[in-house]
Coordinates of C-alpha atoms in Angstrom, one line a residue:
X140 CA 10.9 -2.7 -22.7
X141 CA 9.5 -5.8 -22.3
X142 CA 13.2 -7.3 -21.0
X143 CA 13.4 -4.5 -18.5
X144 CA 9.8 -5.4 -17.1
X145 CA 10.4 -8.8 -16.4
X146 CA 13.8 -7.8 -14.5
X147 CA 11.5 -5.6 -12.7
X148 CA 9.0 -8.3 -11.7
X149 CA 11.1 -10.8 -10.6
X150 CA 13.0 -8.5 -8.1
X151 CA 10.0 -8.1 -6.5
X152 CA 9.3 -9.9 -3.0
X153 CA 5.6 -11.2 -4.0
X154 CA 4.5 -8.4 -6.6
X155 CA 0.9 -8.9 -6.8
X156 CA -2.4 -6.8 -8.4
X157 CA -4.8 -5.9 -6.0
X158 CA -7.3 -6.2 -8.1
X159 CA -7.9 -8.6 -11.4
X160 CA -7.5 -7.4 -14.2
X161 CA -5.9 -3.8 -13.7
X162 CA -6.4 -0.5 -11.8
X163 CA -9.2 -1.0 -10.0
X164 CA -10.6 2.4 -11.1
X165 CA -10.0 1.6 -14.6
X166 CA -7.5 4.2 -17.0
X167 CA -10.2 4.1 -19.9
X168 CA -11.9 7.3 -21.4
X169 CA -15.0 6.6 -19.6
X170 CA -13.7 6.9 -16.0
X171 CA -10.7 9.3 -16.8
X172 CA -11.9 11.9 -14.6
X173 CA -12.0 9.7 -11.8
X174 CA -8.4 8.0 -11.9
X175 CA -7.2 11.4 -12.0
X176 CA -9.0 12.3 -8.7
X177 CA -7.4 9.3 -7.3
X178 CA -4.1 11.4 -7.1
X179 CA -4.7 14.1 -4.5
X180 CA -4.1 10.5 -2.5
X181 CA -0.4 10.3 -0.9
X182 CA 0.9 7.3 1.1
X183 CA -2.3 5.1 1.2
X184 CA -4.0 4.7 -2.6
X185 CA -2.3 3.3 -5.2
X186 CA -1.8 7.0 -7.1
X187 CA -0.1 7.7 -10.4
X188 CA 1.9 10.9 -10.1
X189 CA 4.6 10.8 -12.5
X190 CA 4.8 12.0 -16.6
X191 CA 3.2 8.8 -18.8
X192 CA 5.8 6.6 -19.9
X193 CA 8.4 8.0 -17.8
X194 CA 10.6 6.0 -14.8
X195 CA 11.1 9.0 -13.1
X196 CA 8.7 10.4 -10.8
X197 CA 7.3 13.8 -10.8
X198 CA 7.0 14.9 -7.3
X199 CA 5.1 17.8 -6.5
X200 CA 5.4 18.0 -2.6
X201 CA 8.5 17.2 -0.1
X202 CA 9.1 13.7 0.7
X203 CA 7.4 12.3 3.9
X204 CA 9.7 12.6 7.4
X205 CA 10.5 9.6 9.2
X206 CA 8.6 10.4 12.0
X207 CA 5.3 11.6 10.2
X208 CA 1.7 9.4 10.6
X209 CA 0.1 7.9 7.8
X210 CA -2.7 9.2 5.7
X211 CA -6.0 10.3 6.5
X212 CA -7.3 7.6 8.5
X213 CA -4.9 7.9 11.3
X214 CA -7.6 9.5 13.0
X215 CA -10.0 7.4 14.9
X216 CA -12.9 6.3 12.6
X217 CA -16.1 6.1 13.5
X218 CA -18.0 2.8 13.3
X219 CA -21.1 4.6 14.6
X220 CA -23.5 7.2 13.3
X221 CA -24.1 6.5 9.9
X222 CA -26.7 8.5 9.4
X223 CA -25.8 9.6 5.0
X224 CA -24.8 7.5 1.9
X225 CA -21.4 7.2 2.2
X226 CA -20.7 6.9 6.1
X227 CA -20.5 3.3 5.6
X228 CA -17.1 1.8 7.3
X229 CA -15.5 -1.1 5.0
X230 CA -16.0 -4.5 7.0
X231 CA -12.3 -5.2 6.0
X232 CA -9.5 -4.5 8.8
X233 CA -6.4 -5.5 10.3
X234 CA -5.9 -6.5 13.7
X235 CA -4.5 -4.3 15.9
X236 CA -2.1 -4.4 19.0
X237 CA -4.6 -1.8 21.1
X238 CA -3.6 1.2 19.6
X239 CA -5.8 0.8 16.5
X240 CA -8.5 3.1 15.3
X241 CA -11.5 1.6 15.7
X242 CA -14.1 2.2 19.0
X243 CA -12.0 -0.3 20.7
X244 CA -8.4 -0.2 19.7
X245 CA -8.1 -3.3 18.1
X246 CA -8.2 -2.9 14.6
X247 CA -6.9 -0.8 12.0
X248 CA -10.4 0.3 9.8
X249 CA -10.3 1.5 6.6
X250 CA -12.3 5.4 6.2
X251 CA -15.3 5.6 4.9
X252 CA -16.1 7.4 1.8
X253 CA -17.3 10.5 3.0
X254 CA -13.9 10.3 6.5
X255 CA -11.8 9.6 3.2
X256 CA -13.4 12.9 1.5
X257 CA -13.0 15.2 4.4
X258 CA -9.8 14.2 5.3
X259 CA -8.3 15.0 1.7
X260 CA -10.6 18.3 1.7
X261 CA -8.7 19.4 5.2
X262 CA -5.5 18.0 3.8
X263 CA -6.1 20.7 0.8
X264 CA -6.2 17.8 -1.5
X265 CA -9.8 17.3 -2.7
X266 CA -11.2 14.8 -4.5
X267 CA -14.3 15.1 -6.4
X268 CA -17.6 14.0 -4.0
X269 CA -18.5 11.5 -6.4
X270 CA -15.8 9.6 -6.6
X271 CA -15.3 9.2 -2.8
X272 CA -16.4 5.9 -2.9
X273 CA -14.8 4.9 -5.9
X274 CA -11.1 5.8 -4.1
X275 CA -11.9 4.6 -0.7
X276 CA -12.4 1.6 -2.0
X277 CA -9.5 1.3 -3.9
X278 CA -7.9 2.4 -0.3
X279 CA -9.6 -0.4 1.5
X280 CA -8.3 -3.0 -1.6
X281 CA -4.5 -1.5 -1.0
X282 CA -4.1 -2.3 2.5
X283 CA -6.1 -5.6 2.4
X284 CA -3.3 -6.7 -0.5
X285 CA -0.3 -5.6 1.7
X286 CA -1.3 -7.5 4.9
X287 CA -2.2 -10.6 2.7
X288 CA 1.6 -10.8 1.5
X289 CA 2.9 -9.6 5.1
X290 CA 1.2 -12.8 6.3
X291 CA 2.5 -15.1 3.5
X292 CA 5.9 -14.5 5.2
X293 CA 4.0 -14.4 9.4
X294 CA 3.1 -17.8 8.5
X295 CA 6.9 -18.8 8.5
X296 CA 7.1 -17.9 12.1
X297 CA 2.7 -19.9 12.8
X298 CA 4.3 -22.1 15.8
X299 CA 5.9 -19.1 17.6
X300 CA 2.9 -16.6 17.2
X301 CA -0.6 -17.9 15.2
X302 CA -2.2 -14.6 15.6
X303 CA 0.2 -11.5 14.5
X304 CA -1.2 -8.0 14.6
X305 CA -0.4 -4.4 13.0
X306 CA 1.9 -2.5 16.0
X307 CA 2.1 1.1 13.8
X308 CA 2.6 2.2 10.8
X309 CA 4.4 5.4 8.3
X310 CA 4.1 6.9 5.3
X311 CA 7.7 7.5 3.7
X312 CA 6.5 8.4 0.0
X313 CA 9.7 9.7 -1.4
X314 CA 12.0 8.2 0.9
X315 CA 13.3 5.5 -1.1
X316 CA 14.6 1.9 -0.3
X317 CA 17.5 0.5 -0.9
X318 CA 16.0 -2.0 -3.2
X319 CA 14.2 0.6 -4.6
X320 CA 16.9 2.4 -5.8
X321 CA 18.6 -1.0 -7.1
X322 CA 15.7 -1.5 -9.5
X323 CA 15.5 1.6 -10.8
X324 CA 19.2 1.9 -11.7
X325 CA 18.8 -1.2 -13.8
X326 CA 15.7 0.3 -15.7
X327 CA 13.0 -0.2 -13.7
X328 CA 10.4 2.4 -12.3
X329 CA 10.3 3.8 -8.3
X330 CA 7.6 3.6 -6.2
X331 CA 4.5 6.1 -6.2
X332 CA 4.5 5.5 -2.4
X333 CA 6.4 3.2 0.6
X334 CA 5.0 2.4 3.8
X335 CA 6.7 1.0 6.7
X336 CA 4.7 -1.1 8.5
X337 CA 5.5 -2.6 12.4
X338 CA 4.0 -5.8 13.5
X339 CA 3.5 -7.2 16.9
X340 CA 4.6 -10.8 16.3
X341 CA 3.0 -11.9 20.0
X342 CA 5.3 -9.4 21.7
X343 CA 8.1 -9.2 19.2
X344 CA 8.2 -5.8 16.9
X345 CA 9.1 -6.5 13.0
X346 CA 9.5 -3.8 10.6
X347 CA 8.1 -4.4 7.2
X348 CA 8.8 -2.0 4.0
X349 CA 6.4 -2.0 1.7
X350 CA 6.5 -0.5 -1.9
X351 CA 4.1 0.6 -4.3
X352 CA 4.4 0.3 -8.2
X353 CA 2.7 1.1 -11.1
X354 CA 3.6 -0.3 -14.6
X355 CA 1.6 0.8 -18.3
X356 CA 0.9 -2.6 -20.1
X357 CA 1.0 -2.7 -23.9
X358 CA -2.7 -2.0 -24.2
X359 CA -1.8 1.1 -21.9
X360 CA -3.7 0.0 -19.3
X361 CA -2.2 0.8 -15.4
X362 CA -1.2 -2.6 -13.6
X363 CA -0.4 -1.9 -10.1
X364 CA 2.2 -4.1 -7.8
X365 CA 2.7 -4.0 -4.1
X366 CA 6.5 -5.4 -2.9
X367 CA 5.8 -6.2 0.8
X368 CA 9.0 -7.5 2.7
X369 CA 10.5 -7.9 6.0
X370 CA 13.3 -5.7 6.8
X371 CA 16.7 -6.4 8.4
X372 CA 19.0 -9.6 8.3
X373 CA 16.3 -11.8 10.0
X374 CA 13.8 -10.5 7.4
X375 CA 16.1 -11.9 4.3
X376 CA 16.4 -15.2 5.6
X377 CA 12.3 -15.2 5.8
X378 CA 12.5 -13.6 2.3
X379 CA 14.9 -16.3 1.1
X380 CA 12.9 -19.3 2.9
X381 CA 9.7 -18.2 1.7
X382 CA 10.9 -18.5 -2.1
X383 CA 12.1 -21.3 -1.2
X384 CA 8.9 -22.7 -0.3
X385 CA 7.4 -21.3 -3.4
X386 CA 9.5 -23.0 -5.7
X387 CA 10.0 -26.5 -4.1
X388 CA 5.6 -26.1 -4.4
X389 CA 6.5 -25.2 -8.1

């Protein structure tokens, strides 16, 4: 097990936890409860939703189309009126190329707890009120981690365009990539989710696919990894120069 986990981890592009030390919900007996909430969340929150101990995933819905928005905060969110606990917007975002959904366009803004809450309870999957804050803000953790390693490999192209921003963006849980598919034929678990994010590099569009893993650690905890790449031929020779640049820094 442990042989076919490290084959897993080094195919990854830049896996990476978004948050130290494990789930960021936490898989012990105390906050059971809520980690199971988190899984009325498809193609946004890092979700379990396949059998424990098992590579294969368990799906109990049709994979996303091609063409179909992202999650719940595709709708604009409001930065204003925050009259309750819980309307609080995250301060975190990504910039936008104008068709954002903040007030103004120009960023991508995580939901609050309570947009995050009624867009599950329209999407008939609710969550429990209580832990509305606990998931957005594993939401708002997710997408701060997959721009961070988009960047890593933006930074490549600095001289060219200094400031990128996020064009669009899909959901494609069940559609699987390529590589995807590689590392699970050699042992390795799919994705609870993929994203396929489009960046405006200064006027230039570049597709980036994006998956999400979960792996159970010896002490059974839930580590979670995010495999951000660029797509395409162009996008392998940034893949191959940025590990390049990793190891020549050692």
């Amino acid at each position: 097990m442990n042989y076919i986990k490290s084959l897993f981890l080094s195919a990854m592009a830049e896996p990476q936890n978004p948050v130290s030390g494990g789930c960021p919900m936490g898989h012990g007996k105390e906050k059971k409860s809520q980690a199971t909430s988190l899984k009325a969340i498809k193609g946004g929150c890092p979700v379990l939703d396949h059998k424990a101990g098992s590579n294969t995933r368990v799906r109990d819905e049709p994979p996303d189309k091609e063409d179909k928005p992202i999650h719940a905060c595709m709708r604009p969110v409001e930065e204003k009126n925050q009259k309750e606990e819980g309307d609080e917007v995250p301060s975190e975002f990504i910039p936008a190329s104008g068709r954002g959904n903040s007030n103004d366009g120009k960023k991508w803004l995580n939901p609050s707890p309570n947009q995050l809450y009624r867009a599950l309870k329209r999407k008939n999957k609710p969550i429990e009120k209580d832990d509305s804050a606990s998931v957005a803000n594993v939401h708002t953790m997710v997408t701060e981690a997959s721009w961070k390693q988009i960047l890593e490999y933006e930074a490549l192209h600095a001289s060219k365009c200094p400031n990128p921003s996020l064009a669009r963006f899909q959901g494609k849980d069940g559609i699987y990539s390529f590589k995807a598919k590689l590392v699970n034929f050699f042992g390795g678990p799919l994705p609870f989710d993929r994203h396929d994010w489009t960046v405006d590099r200064c006027g230039k569009e570049v597709r980036y696919i994006i998956d999400y893993y979960d792996w159970e650690d010896e002490n059974g905890d839930t580590e979670y990894f995010i495999d951000a790449r660029p797509a395409g031929l162009s996008g392998l020779l940034d893949r191959m120069n940025l590990s390049a640049k990793k190891w020549w820094k050692g």
